[in-house]
Short mmCIF file of C-alpha atoms and ligand atoms in Angstrom, two decimals:
data_model
loop_
_atom_site.label_atom_id
_atom_site.label_comp_id
_atom_site.label_asym_id
_atom_site.label_seq_id
_atom_site.Cartn_x
_atom_site.Cartn_y
_atom_site.Cartn_z
CA MET A 1 0.00 0.00 0.00
CA ARG A 2 1.05 3.65 -0.33
CA ALA A 3 1.96 5.55 2.84
CA VAL A 4 3.67 8.80 3.77
CA VAL A 5 6.69 7.85 5.87
CA HIS A 6 9.50 9.64 7.72
CA ASP A 7 12.52 7.99 9.32
CA ARG A 8 14.11 11.11 10.80
CA TYR A 9 12.90 14.25 12.49
CA GLY A 10 12.88 17.47 10.51
CA PRO A 11 10.93 19.84 8.25
CA PRO A 12 8.08 18.64 5.99
CA ASP A 13 10.72 17.61 3.38
CA VAL A 14 11.49 14.50 5.47
CA LEU A 15 8.08 13.10 4.42
CA ARG A 16 8.01 10.81 1.39
CA LEU A 17 5.45 8.60 -0.27
CA GLU A 18 6.47 4.93 -0.27
CA GLU A 19 5.14 1.44 -0.86
CA VAL A 20 4.96 -0.33 2.50
CA GLU A 21 3.36 -3.53 3.74
CA ARG A 22 -0.33 -3.40 4.44
CA PRO A 23 -0.98 -3.94 8.19
CA VAL A 24 -2.84 -7.05 9.33
CA PRO A 25 -5.59 -6.59 11.95
CA GLY A 26 -5.09 -8.25 15.31
CA HIS A 27 -7.69 -10.28 17.21
CA ASP A 28 -9.69 -7.23 18.31
CA GLU A 29 -8.75 -4.80 15.54
CA VAL A 30 -10.32 -3.48 12.35
CA LEU A 31 -8.38 -2.78 9.17
CA VAL A 32 -9.69 0.49 7.73
CA LYS A 33 -9.34 1.46 4.08
CA VAL A 34 -8.60 5.15 4.67
CA ARG A 35 -10.68 7.52 2.57
CA ALA A 36 -9.65 10.72 4.37
CA THR A 37 -7.26 11.75 7.14
CA THR A 38 -5.90 15.08 8.39
CA VAL A 39 -2.61 16.82 8.94
CA ASN A 40 -2.91 18.36 12.39
CA ARG A 41 -0.59 20.27 14.69
CA THR A 42 0.29 17.14 16.63
CA ASP A 43 1.49 15.44 13.41
CA CYS A 44 3.73 18.44 12.83
CA HIS A 45 5.09 18.51 16.41
CA ARG A 46 5.88 14.80 16.20
CA ARG A 47 7.50 14.98 12.76
CA ALA A 48 9.71 17.92 13.73
CA ALA A 49 10.24 16.72 17.34
CA GLU A 50 9.49 20.27 18.40
CA PRO A 51 9.45 21.06 21.23
CA PHE A 52 12.41 18.71 21.84
CA LEU A 53 10.59 16.90 24.68
CA TRP A 54 8.38 15.24 22.04
CA ARG A 55 11.30 12.85 21.59
CA LEU A 56 10.49 11.31 24.98
CA LEU A 57 7.21 10.18 23.47
CA ALA A 58 8.09 9.67 19.83
CA GLY A 59 11.61 8.20 20.03
CA LEU A 60 14.87 9.75 21.28
CA ARG A 61 17.06 9.52 18.14
CA ARG A 62 14.52 8.77 15.44
CA PRO A 63 10.75 8.33 15.21
CA ARG A 64 9.49 4.96 16.42
CA ARG A 65 6.34 5.40 14.32
CA GLN A 66 7.24 6.16 10.73
CA ILE A 67 3.70 6.84 9.52
CA LEU A 68 1.92 9.84 11.04
CA GLY A 69 -1.81 10.58 10.99
CA SER A 70 -4.09 10.25 13.99
CA GLU A 71 -7.50 11.12 12.51
CA LEU A 72 -9.25 9.06 9.86
CA ALA A 73 -12.43 8.09 8.12
CA GLY A 74 -12.90 5.17 5.76
CA GLU A 75 -14.36 1.71 5.27
CA VAL A 76 -13.74 -1.42 7.27
CA ALA A 77 -11.76 -3.73 4.98
CA ALA A 78 -11.25 -6.59 7.46
CA ALA A 79 -11.97 -7.32 11.11
CA GLY A 80 -10.29 -9.57 13.70
CA PRO A 81 -12.27 -12.54 15.10
CA ALA A 82 -13.15 -10.76 18.36
CA VAL A 83 -14.71 -7.74 16.64
CA THR A 84 -18.50 -7.63 16.92
CA GLU A 85 -19.29 -3.92 16.59
CA PHE A 86 -18.04 -3.44 13.02
CA ALA A 87 -18.32 -5.46 9.82
CA VAL A 88 -16.56 -5.31 6.46
CA GLY A 89 -17.92 -2.36 4.44
CA ASP A 90 -18.98 -0.25 7.47
CA GLN A 91 -18.09 3.42 7.21
CA VAL A 92 -16.13 4.51 10.28
CA PHE A 93 -14.25 7.51 11.65
CA GLY A 94 -12.06 8.04 14.65
CA LEU A 95 -8.73 8.83 16.24
CA ASN A 96 -5.66 6.62 16.64
CA PRO A 97 -3.85 8.93 19.06
CA TRP A 98 -0.78 6.89 19.97
CA ALA A 99 -0.32 4.27 17.24
CA LEU A 100 -1.06 6.80 14.43
CA GLY A 101 -0.56 5.41 10.89
CA ALA A 102 -3.50 7.05 9.09
CA HIS A 103 -1.35 8.80 6.44
CA ALA A 104 -1.64 5.58 4.47
CA GLU A 105 -4.08 3.61 2.36
CA PHE A 106 -4.85 1.24 5.24
CA VAL A 107 -4.55 1.45 9.01
CA CYS A 108 -5.45 -0.89 11.90
CA LEU A 109 -7.03 0.23 15.13
CA PRO A 110 -8.71 -1.48 18.06
CA ALA A 111 -12.46 -1.83 17.62
CA THR A 112 -12.89 -0.85 21.28
CA GLY A 113 -10.84 2.32 20.70
CA LEU A 114 -11.83 5.80 19.54
CA ILE A 115 -13.83 4.70 16.52
CA ALA A 116 -17.53 4.92 15.57
CA HIS A 117 -19.77 4.67 12.52
CA VAL A 118 -19.85 7.72 10.23
CA PRO A 119 -23.17 9.49 10.81
CA PRO A 120 -25.57 9.38 7.84
CA GLY A 121 -25.04 12.30 5.49
CA ALA A 122 -21.52 13.11 6.67
CA GLY A 123 -18.75 12.79 4.09
CA PHE A 124 -15.43 11.07 4.78
CA ALA A 125 -13.52 14.37 4.80
CA GLU A 126 -15.79 15.92 7.40
CA ALA A 127 -15.84 12.81 9.56
CA ALA A 128 -12.04 12.51 9.45
CA ALA A 129 -11.65 16.04 10.81
CA VAL A 130 -13.97 15.65 13.83
CA CYS A 131 -11.89 14.01 16.53
CA ASP A 132 -8.66 15.92 17.20
CA GLY A 133 -10.26 19.33 17.74
CA GLY A 134 -13.53 17.89 19.02
CA LEU A 135 -12.10 15.54 21.66
CA ASN A 136 -9.57 18.11 22.85
CA ALA A 137 -12.19 20.80 23.24
CA LEU A 138 -14.68 18.43 24.88
CA ALA A 139 -12.11 17.26 27.46
CA ALA A 140 -11.11 20.85 28.17
CA LEU A 141 -14.64 22.22 28.63
CA ARG A 142 -15.55 19.30 30.85
CA ARG A 143 -12.44 19.81 32.99
CA ALA A 144 -13.44 23.46 33.35
CA GLY A 145 -16.95 22.36 34.34
CA LEU A 146 -18.45 24.84 31.85
CA ARG A 147 -22.10 25.44 32.70
CA LYS A 148 -25.10 27.11 31.14
CA GLY A 149 -24.92 30.88 31.39
CA GLN A 150 -21.20 31.04 32.19
CA LYS A 151 -19.02 33.42 30.22
CA ILE A 152 -16.24 31.87 28.18
CA LEU A 153 -13.69 33.52 25.92
CA VAL A 154 -12.19 31.27 23.24
CA TYR A 155 -8.88 32.66 22.04
CA GLY A 156 -7.92 31.30 18.61
CA ALA A 157 -11.57 30.48 17.86
CA SER A 158 -10.84 29.76 14.19
CA GLY A 159 -8.40 26.86 14.66
CA SER A 160 -9.18 23.18 14.85
CA ILE A 161 -9.65 23.18 18.63
CA GLY A 162 -11.14 26.69 18.59
CA THR A 163 -13.91 25.95 16.08
CA ALA A 164 -14.78 22.82 18.07
CA ALA A 165 -14.70 24.71 21.38
CA VAL A 166 -17.12 27.40 20.19
CA GLN A 167 -19.63 24.80 18.98
CA LEU A 168 -19.38 22.71 22.15
CA ALA A 169 -19.59 25.76 24.44
CA ARG A 170 -22.75 26.71 22.59
CA TYR A 171 -24.10 23.21 23.19
CA PHE A 172 -23.34 23.61 26.93
CA GLY A 173 -25.30 26.89 26.92
CA ALA A 174 -22.40 29.23 27.66
CA ASP A 175 -22.15 32.86 26.65
CA ILE A 176 -19.27 32.85 24.14
CA THR A 177 -16.80 35.48 23.06
CA GLY A 178 -14.55 34.33 20.23
CA VAL A 179 -11.22 35.92 19.35
CA CYS A 180 -9.86 35.57 15.82
CA ASN A 181 -8.48 37.41 12.81
CA THR A 182 -10.66 39.71 10.66
CA LYS A 183 -11.15 37.09 7.93
CA ASN A 184 -12.73 34.57 10.33
CA ILE A 185 -15.19 36.80 12.20
CA GLU A 186 -18.29 35.65 10.33
CA LEU A 187 -17.32 31.98 10.63
CA VAL A 188 -16.81 32.22 14.40
CA ARG A 189 -20.12 34.03 14.81
CA SER A 190 -21.89 31.36 12.73
CA LEU A 191 -20.47 28.64 15.01
CA GLY A 192 -22.16 30.17 18.05
CA ALA A 193 -20.14 33.07 19.45
CA THR A 194 -22.29 35.92 20.74
CA ARG A 195 -19.40 38.37 20.44
CA VAL A 196 -16.31 38.19 18.26
CA ILE A 197 -13.16 40.20 18.93
CA ASP A 198 -10.73 40.82 16.09
CA TYR A 199 -7.31 40.40 17.68
CA THR A 200 -5.71 42.60 15.02
CA ARG A 201 -7.79 45.55 16.30
CA GLU A 202 -8.51 44.93 19.96
CA ASP A 203 -6.70 43.42 22.91
CA PHE A 204 -9.36 41.61 24.95
CA THR A 205 -7.26 41.83 28.12
CA GLY A 206 -7.76 45.59 28.18
CA ASN A 207 -11.52 45.86 27.56
CA GLY A 208 -12.70 45.53 31.17
CA GLN A 209 -14.67 42.29 30.60
CA ALA A 210 -14.25 39.28 32.91
CA TYR A 211 -14.91 35.62 32.10
CA ASP A 212 -15.49 32.40 34.04
CA VAL A 213 -13.27 30.55 31.58
CA ILE A 214 -10.60 31.73 29.14
CA TYR A 215 -9.69 28.96 26.72
CA ASP A 216 -6.43 29.63 24.91
CA ALA A 217 -7.23 27.25 22.07
CA VAL A 218 -4.13 28.14 20.07
CA GLY A 219 -1.37 28.46 22.66
CA LYS A 220 -0.69 32.15 22.05
CA GLN A 221 -1.69 33.63 25.41
CA SER A 222 -0.45 33.20 28.96
CA PHE A 223 -2.13 32.89 32.36
CA ARG A 224 -0.26 36.00 33.44
CA ARG A 225 -1.77 38.10 30.63
CA CYS A 226 -5.26 36.66 31.02
CA LYS A 227 -5.49 36.66 34.81
CA ARG A 228 -7.05 40.08 35.14
CA SER A 229 -9.75 39.11 32.61
CA LEU A 230 -10.82 36.13 34.74
CA LYS A 231 -13.55 36.35 37.36
CA PRO A 232 -12.63 35.25 40.90
CA GLY A 233 -12.26 31.45 40.78
CA GLY A 234 -11.99 31.63 36.98
CA ILE A 235 -10.15 29.04 34.89
CA TYR A 236 -7.47 29.53 32.26
CA LEU A 237 -7.62 26.51 29.95
CA ALA A 238 -4.33 25.87 28.17
CA THR A 239 -3.56 23.74 25.12
CA ASP A 240 0.17 24.21 24.89
CA GLY A 241 3.31 25.11 26.84
CA TRP A 242 5.31 23.17 29.42
CA GLN A 243 4.98 26.11 31.82
CA ASN A 244 1.19 25.64 31.72
CA ILE A 245 1.52 21.93 32.46
CA ALA A 246 3.75 22.76 35.42
CA ARG A 247 1.42 25.48 36.65
CA SER A 248 -1.64 23.24 36.36
CA LEU A 249 0.04 20.75 38.70
CA LEU A 250 0.61 23.31 41.44
CA PRO A 251 -2.00 23.28 44.21
CA SER A 252 -4.33 26.27 44.05
CA ARG A 253 -6.45 27.61 46.86
CA SER A 254 -10.16 27.18 46.40
CA GLY A 255 -11.81 30.20 44.86
CA HIS A 256 -8.54 31.32 43.26
CA LYS A 257 -7.95 31.72 39.54
CA LYS A 258 -6.12 28.71 38.16
CA VAL A 259 -4.57 27.04 35.12
CA VAL A 260 -6.07 23.79 33.87
CA PHE A 261 -4.20 21.73 31.27
CA PRO A 262 -6.38 18.87 30.00
CA MET A 263 -4.27 15.90 28.94
CA GLY A 264 -5.60 13.79 26.08
CA GLN A 265 -7.57 11.14 27.95
CA TYR A 266 -10.49 10.27 25.72
CA ALA A 267 -13.10 7.55 25.73
CA LYS A 268 -15.08 5.91 22.97
CA SER A 269 -18.20 7.44 24.57
CA ASP A 270 -16.76 10.89 23.69
CA VAL A 271 -16.53 9.93 20.01
CA LEU A 272 -20.12 8.67 20.16
CA PHE A 273 -21.15 11.94 21.83
CA LEU A 274 -19.62 13.96 18.96
CA LYS A 275 -21.34 11.66 16.49
CA GLU A 276 -24.70 12.34 18.17
CA LEU A 277 -24.09 16.09 17.98
CA MET A 278 -23.27 15.75 14.27
CA GLU A 279 -26.47 13.80 13.69
CA ALA A 280 -28.45 16.49 15.53
CA GLY A 281 -26.84 19.18 13.34
CA LYS A 282 -25.12 20.72 16.40
CA TYR A 283 -21.54 20.04 15.43
CA HIS A 284 -19.51 19.93 12.25
CA ALA A 285 -15.84 19.95 11.45
CA VAL A 286 -14.69 23.09 9.68
CA ILE A 287 -12.49 22.24 6.71
CA ASP A 288 -10.04 24.67 5.20
CA ARG A 289 -7.98 22.89 2.52
CA ARG A 290 -7.87 19.39 1.04
CA TYR A 291 -4.77 17.78 -0.44
CA PRO A 292 -4.20 14.35 -1.99
CA LEU A 293 -2.14 11.96 0.17
CA GLU A 294 0.95 12.45 -1.99
CA ASP A 295 0.95 16.18 -1.13
CA ALA A 296 1.23 15.54 2.62
CA ALA A 297 4.43 17.61 2.86
CA GLU A 298 2.73 20.59 1.25
CA ALA A 299 -0.23 20.19 3.59
CA ALA A 300 2.16 20.12 6.57
CA ARG A 301 3.84 23.33 5.37
CA TYR A 302 0.44 25.01 5.32
CA VAL A 303 -0.52 23.69 8.79
CA GLU A 304 2.77 25.06 10.11
CA THR A 305 1.85 28.59 9.05
CA GLN A 306 -0.59 28.38 12.01
CA GLN A 307 -3.11 30.14 9.82
CA LYS A 308 -5.38 27.27 8.90
CA THR A 309 -9.06 27.76 9.53
CA GLY A 310 -10.36 24.60 11.21
CA ASN A 311 -8.81 21.52 9.66
CA VAL A 312 -6.65 20.37 6.75
CA VAL A 313 -7.70 17.10 5.12
CA LEU A 314 -5.72 14.56 3.08
CA THR A 315 -7.86 12.54 0.70
CA VAL A 316 -6.61 9.00 0.27
CA HIS A 317 -8.79 6.50 -1.63
CA SER A 318 -11.29 8.62 -3.57
N1 NAP B 401 -3.13 19.49 24.53
C1 NAP B 401 -3.32 18.65 23.52
O1 NAP B 401 -3.58 17.45 23.69
C2 NAP B 401 -3.27 19.20 22.12
C3 NAP B 401 -3.74 18.45 21.04
C4 NAP B 401 -3.73 19.00 19.78
C5 NAP B 401 -3.20 20.29 19.64
N2 NAP B 401 -2.69 20.96 20.70
C6 NAP B 401 -2.14 22.32 20.60
O2 NAP B 401 -3.24 23.20 20.58
C7 NAP B 401 -2.90 24.33 19.79
C8 NAP B 401 -4.00 24.57 18.80
O3 NAP B 401 -4.09 23.50 17.88
P1 NAP B 401 -5.03 23.65 16.63
O4 NAP B 401 -4.79 22.47 15.77
O5 NAP B 401 -6.40 23.96 17.05
O6 NAP B 401 -4.39 24.94 15.97
P2 NAP B 401 -4.56 25.49 14.51
O7 NAP B 401 -5.81 24.94 13.91
O8 NAP B 401 -3.29 25.30 13.78
O9 NAP B 401 -4.74 27.04 14.79
C9 NAP B 401 -4.77 27.87 13.69
C10 NAP B 401 -5.61 29.06 14.04
O10 NAP B 401 -4.92 29.84 15.01
C11 NAP B 401 -5.24 31.19 14.79
N3 NAP B 401 -4.13 32.04 15.23
C12 NAP B 401 -2.87 32.03 14.77
N4 NAP B 401 -2.15 32.97 15.41
C13 NAP B 401 -3.00 33.58 16.28
C14 NAP B 401 -2.86 34.63 17.21
N5 NAP B 401 -1.71 35.24 17.42
N6 NAP B 401 -3.93 34.98 17.92
C15 NAP B 401 -5.13 34.35 17.75
N7 NAP B 401 -5.32 33.37 16.88
C16 NAP B 401 -4.26 32.99 16.15
C17 NAP B 401 -5.43 31.31 13.32
O11 NAP B 401 -6.49 32.21 13.19
P3 NAP B 401 -6.45 33.50 12.28
O12 NAP B 401 -6.22 33.00 10.89
O13 NAP B 401 -7.81 34.07 12.55
O14 NAP B 401 -5.31 34.30 12.82
C18 NAP B 401 -5.84 29.93 12.84
O15 NAP B 401 -7.20 29.86 12.51
C19 NAP B 401 -1.55 24.06 19.13
O16 NAP B 401 -0.59 24.75 19.87
C20 NAP B 401 -1.39 22.56 19.30
O17 NAP B 401 -0.06 22.20 19.42
C21 NAP B 401 -2.76 20.46 21.94
#
């Protein structure tokens, strides 16, 4: 099968399309014929080993996993003997967060993992782009205990996590302020933000407003800058930065403003929850650009501009 592989860390040029062996599903695994996948920021961090500490996860000298790609949608091509939930031909989508391997024509993942049937009416590209942003944002908003009527500011509301966060915060009944660039104002409003601040014209930290939750969905802010815009007991939700991880581990006195860093601990029930929201028309993945699998390096270059709106999809089997 064709796959995009890398055997050393570096810029997108280290990616190359190669013929590799098709994986064989284990006892409890499905083999998925990939129809669409994404290039996300985690793929780029892993490929570049930036920040350097990624090497602790991905391999000290060289990448242990040569094929990137965590998100996917496609058709079940084979199933192990213990699989009861899926059959050959089923359309599925999901996330393979640690084993990766979706930048390929076929990938195996456990049937009990983060995988579900594609909702009726959703295309493969849209389904492939649901999980990374959606599961991250869901975990974060749950950790913050976001409730109906609370005020949340989503900084970087036009990214993969940001577009998911705005839609999920709307579902939870929060009052949402989105922050993005001029070109994305209408999109962020359409996703559910009551107010949208254009960061090229206004600095939200100086406008006198205070929020229950500030979600830095793009890793460009800091707790220090945001603190005065948080209500007493307010939560700064971080997506990035070792200093935020460290800070989130420090004990904080009850009622004090604090940093929360949700680590990627997801359950299959979360994927099913996103699927239900899609079916109810309350959630969709925003797609910016689509590239064929062989242009994965070009897609990665675009993702690394940090200017994508929502998600970047790779189409595999068309
Ligand atoms: N914690 C985890 O498990 C986890 C998992 C995945 C990703 N992440 C991290 O989460 C962060 C976001 O990931 P993502 O995939 O959602 O990002 P993304 O889609 O690449 O974010 C791109 C968006 O960021 C906006 N942006 C760029 N610079 C900005 C700025 N200075 N101020 C405000 N917005 C800005 C851009 O909007 P405009 O075009 O409007 O400027 C663009 O729409 C990344 O740092 C990633 O590494 C964490």
